Amino acid sequence: MADKKVYILLTDTGSFFTKLIKLYTKQPYNHASISFDRQLTEVYSFGRKKIANPFQAGFVKEDMKQELFQQAACAIYTIDVTEEQWTKMKQLVEKMKAQQDAYRYNFIGLFGYIMKKPIKRKKALFCSEFVATVLKEGNLMDIDLSPSLIAPSDFQRVLEWKQLYEGKLKYYPGNKKGNNRYIPIVH
C-alpha cells in the first residue's frame, strides 16, 4: 500500500558548471536532488558545498531559498511509495548525512559516464548517481544500469513519476519565498 511520497527535483541553475555539462548532455536539466517532503524543506544531493566553488563538493542538504536555486529552472516529480520503501531511502540518506564529511563528489565518475564505463568510487557520487542509489535502496529503480551511468534526464524517462511542476523554482507552490505565480502540471 502506497502511503508516502518521494520527490525528485531536476534543476538548471544556469551556473558555469551547469552550462559546461549542458554542452555535453543537450538536456534542459543537469542536476538531480531528492526530497521526502512536498515543500522541499529537506532536499539532498551531491553538489557544491559552497555556492562560489563548484569543486568543493560532496553530500549536501540543499537550501532551495538560496539565490542559486531561486533563479533555477526546474521540473519536480513525485511517486507514491510504501512506508517500507520510504524508510529504507530515508535511512540511507540519514546515514550519509551523519557521515557527510567522508563523502566527496565523484568528478572522475563524470568521465566514466561520458565513456559509458561505470567508475565507482568509495564514498564518492555525483548528483544523479546519488539519487539513483537512493531510489535503488527503495526498490524504485529496477534496471540493470549502474547508478554511475544515470543522468538527471534519465529520471524523466525511466520511472513512472508524476510531474508536479515545471518552471522557475521560486514560483513552485510549495516554496514560501516565491510569489506563487506558477503553472502546475496537471495529469
GROMACS .gro file of N, CA, C and O in nm, residues 135-181:
model
  188
  135LEU      N    1   1.717   0.563  -0.482
  135LEU     CA    2   1.598   0.500  -0.540
  135LEU      C    3   1.614   0.348  -0.548
  135LEU      O    4   1.517   0.275  -0.525
  136LYS      N    5   1.733   0.302  -0.578
  136LYS     CA    6   1.757   0.157  -0.579
  136LYS      C    7   1.739   0.099  -0.439
  136LYS      O    8   1.688  -0.012  -0.424
  137GLU      N    9   1.781   0.172  -0.337
  137GLU     CA   10   1.764   0.128  -0.198
  137GLU      C   11   1.616   0.104  -0.167
  137GLU      O   12   1.581   0.014  -0.093
  138GLY      N   13   1.531   0.188  -0.226
  138GLY     CA   14   1.386   0.174  -0.206
  138GLY      C   15   1.319   0.086  -0.310
  138GLY      O   16   1.197   0.085  -0.319
  139ASN      N   17   1.397   0.016  -0.389
  139ASN     CA   18   1.345  -0.071  -0.496
  139ASN      C   19   1.258   0.005  -0.595
  139ASN      O   20   1.158  -0.047  -0.644
  140LEU      N   21   1.296   0.128  -0.625
  140LEU     CA   22   1.221   0.208  -0.722
  140LEU      C   23   1.290   0.212  -0.858
  140LEU      O   24   1.235   0.268  -0.952
  141MET      N   25   1.410   0.159  -0.866
  141MET     CA   26   1.481   0.155  -0.994
  141MET      C   27   1.520   0.011  -1.019
  141MET      O   28   1.622  -0.034  -0.971
  142ASP      N   29   1.439  -0.057  -1.094
  142ASP     CA   30   1.463  -0.197  -1.125
  142ASP      C   31   1.523  -0.207  -1.265
  142ASP      O   32   1.460  -0.256  -1.358
  143ILE      N   33   1.644  -0.153  -1.278
  143ILE     CA   34   1.714  -0.161  -1.406
  143ILE      C   35   1.854  -0.214  -1.381
  143ILE      O   36   1.907  -0.203  -1.271
  144ASP      N   37   1.913  -0.268  -1.484
  144ASP     CA   38   2.047  -0.325  -1.472
  144ASP      C   39   2.157  -0.220  -1.481
  144ASP      O   40   2.272  -0.249  -1.451
  145LEU      N   41   2.125  -0.102  -1.522
  145LEU     CA   42   2.224   0.004  -1.541
  145LEU      C   43   2.282   0.049  -1.407
  145LEU      O   44   2.209   0.066  -1.309
  146SER      N   45   2.412   0.066  -1.403
  146SER     CA   46   2.479   0.115  -1.282
  146SER      C   47   2.433   0.257  -1.251
  146SER      O   48   2.415   0.338  -1.343
  147PRO      N   49   2.414   0.292  -1.122
  147PRO     CA   50   2.378   0.430  -1.087
  147PRO      C   51   2.477   0.533  -1.143
  147PRO      O   52   2.440   0.647  -1.169
  148SER      N   53   2.603   0.492  -1.165
  148SER     CA   54   2.703   0.586  -1.217
  148SER      C   55   2.687   0.612  -1.367
  148SER      O   56   2.759   0.693  -1.424
  149LEU      N   57   2.590   0.547  -1.429
  149LEU     CA   58   2.560   0.572  -1.570
  149LEU      C   59   2.424   0.638  -1.589
  149LEU      O   60   2.372   0.647  -1.699
  150ILE      N   61   2.366   0.686  -1.480
  150ILE     CA   62   2.236   0.754  -1.483
  150ILE      C   63   2.258   0.904  -1.485
  150ILE      O   64   2.334   0.958  -1.404
  151ALA      N   65   2.192   0.972  -1.577
  151ALA     CA   66   2.196   1.118  -1.587
  151ALA      C   67   2.065   1.174  -1.532
  151ALA      O   68   1.964   1.103  -1.528
  152PRO      N   69   2.063   1.301  -1.489
  152PRO     CA   70   1.937   1.358  -1.441
  152PRO      C   71   1.820   1.341  -1.538
  152PRO      O   72   1.710   1.310  -1.496
  153SER      N   73   1.845   1.355  -1.666
  153SER     CA   74   1.737   1.342  -1.765
  153SER      C   75   1.679   1.201  -1.770
  153SER      O   76   1.565   1.183  -1.810
  154ASP      N   77   1.757   1.102  -1.727
  154ASP     CA   78   1.706   0.964  -1.727
  154ASP      C   79   1.589   0.946  -1.632
  154ASP      O   80   1.504   0.860  -1.654
  155PHE      N   81   1.582   1.025  -1.525
  155PHE     CA   82   1.471   1.011  -1.431
  155PHE      C   83   1.339   1.049  -1.496
  155PHE      O   84   1.234   1.002  -1.455
  156GLN      N   85   1.344   1.131  -1.599
  156GLN     CA   86   1.222   1.168  -1.669
  156GLN      C   87   1.171   1.053  -1.757
  156GLN      O   88   1.055   1.050  -1.791
  157ARG      N   89   1.259   0.960  -1.793
  157ARG     CA   90   1.222   0.852  -1.885
  157ARG      C   91   1.210   0.716  -1.820
  157ARG      O   92   1.137   0.631  -1.868
  158VAL      N   93   1.284   0.691  -1.713
  158VAL     CA   94   1.296   0.557  -1.657
  158VAL      C   95   1.182   0.521  -1.564
  158VAL      O   96   1.138   0.408  -1.558
  159LEU      N   97   1.133   0.613  -1.490
  159LEU     CA   98   1.038   0.582  -1.382
  159LEU      C   99   0.897   0.630  -1.412
  159LEU      O  100   0.875   0.718  -1.493
  160GLU      N  101   0.804   0.573  -1.341
  160GLU     CA  102   0.664   0.611  -1.352
  160GLU      C  103   0.634   0.725  -1.254
  160GLU      O  104   0.563   0.707  -1.156
  161TRP      N  105   0.692   0.838  -1.282
  161TRP     CA  106   0.677   0.954  -1.193
  161TRP      C  107   0.566   1.045  -1.244
  161TRP      O  108   0.544   1.056  -1.364
  162LYS      N  109   0.503   1.114  -1.152
  162LYS     CA  110   0.403   1.215  -1.188
  162LYS      C  111   0.473   1.351  -1.181
  162LYS      O  112   0.532   1.385  -1.078
  163GLN      N  113   0.466   1.426  -1.289
  163GLN     CA  114   0.526   1.558  -1.287
  163GLN      C  115   0.432   1.654  -1.216
  163GLN      O  116   0.316   1.669  -1.254
  164LEU      N  117   0.484   1.719  -1.110
  164LEU     CA  118   0.404   1.814  -1.033
  164LEU      C  119   0.414   1.956  -1.086
  164LEU      O  120   0.319   2.032  -1.078
  165TYR      N  121   0.534   1.991  -1.135
  165TYR     CA  122   0.560   2.131  -1.166
  165TYR      C  123   0.677   2.141  -1.262
  165TYR      O  124   0.770   2.060  -1.258
  166GLU      N  125   0.674   2.242  -1.347
  166GLU     CA  126   0.788   2.279  -1.429
  166GLU      C  127   0.787   2.429  -1.446
  166GLU      O  128   0.684   2.488  -1.476
  167GLY      N  129   0.901   2.491  -1.420
  167GLY     CA  130   0.913   2.636  -1.429
  167GLY      C  131   1.023   2.685  -1.335
  167GLY      O  132   1.109   2.607  -1.294
  168LYS      N  133   1.020   2.812  -1.302
  168LYS     CA  134   1.117   2.867  -1.208
  168LYS      C  135   1.087   2.813  -1.069
  168LYS      O  136   0.972   2.811  -1.025
  169LEU      N  137   1.192   2.771  -0.999
  169LEU     CA  138   1.174   2.715  -0.865
  169LEU      C  139   1.109   2.815  -0.771
  169LEU      O  140   1.029   2.779  -0.686
  170LYS      N  141   1.140   2.943  -0.787
  170LYS     CA  142   1.083   3.043  -0.696
  170LYS      C  143   0.931   3.051  -0.705
  170LYS      O  144   0.866   3.101  -0.615
  171TYR      N  145   0.873   2.999  -0.813
  171TYR     CA  146   0.728   3.002  -0.828
  171TYR      C  147   0.660   2.870  -0.792
  171TYR      O  148   0.539   2.857  -0.803
  172TYR      N  149   0.739   2.772  -0.751
  172TYR     CA  150   0.682   2.644  -0.709
  172TYR      C  151   0.588   2.667  -0.591
  172TYR      O  152   0.624   2.737  -0.496
  173PRO      N  153   0.467   2.613  -0.594
  173PRO     CA  154   0.369   2.643  -0.490
  173PRO      C  155   0.412   2.604  -0.348
  173PRO      O  156   0.366   2.663  -0.252
  174GLY      N  157   0.501   2.508  -0.336
  174GLY     CA  158   0.550   2.470  -0.203
  174GLY      C  159   0.656   2.563  -0.151
  174GLY      O  160   0.695   2.557  -0.035
  175ASN      N  161   0.704   2.655  -0.235
  175ASN     CA  162   0.811   2.747  -0.199
  175ASN      C  163   0.751   2.872  -0.136
  175ASN      O  164   0.686   2.951  -0.201
  176LYS      N  165   0.777   2.890  -0.010
  176LYS     CA  166   0.717   3.002   0.064
  176LYS      C  167   0.777   3.137   0.026
  176LYS      O  168   0.717   3.240   0.045
  177LYS      N  169   0.899   3.139  -0.029
  177LYS     CA  170   0.963   3.264  -0.064
  177LYS      C  171   0.906   3.322  -0.193
  177LYS      O  172   0.899   3.442  -0.210
  178GLY      N  173   0.866   3.236  -0.285
  178GLY     CA  174   0.816   3.282  -0.414
  178GLY      C  175   0.678   3.345  -0.401
  178GLY      O  176   0.613   3.340  -0.297
  179ASN      N  177   0.632   3.407  -0.508
  179ASN     CA  178   0.501   3.471  -0.503
  179ASN      C  179   0.392   3.380  -0.560
  179ASN      O  180   0.282   3.426  -0.587
  180ASN      N  181   0.426   3.254  -0.578
  180ASN     CA  182   0.330   3.151  -0.619
  180ASN      C  183   0.267   3.175  -0.757
  180ASN      O  184   0.161   3.125  -0.785
  181ARG      N  185   0.336   3.250  -0.844
  181ARG     CA  186   0.292   3.256  -0.983
  181ARG      C  187   0.352   3.133  -1.049
  181ARG      O  188   0.472   3.125  -1.069
   0.00000   0.00000   0.00000
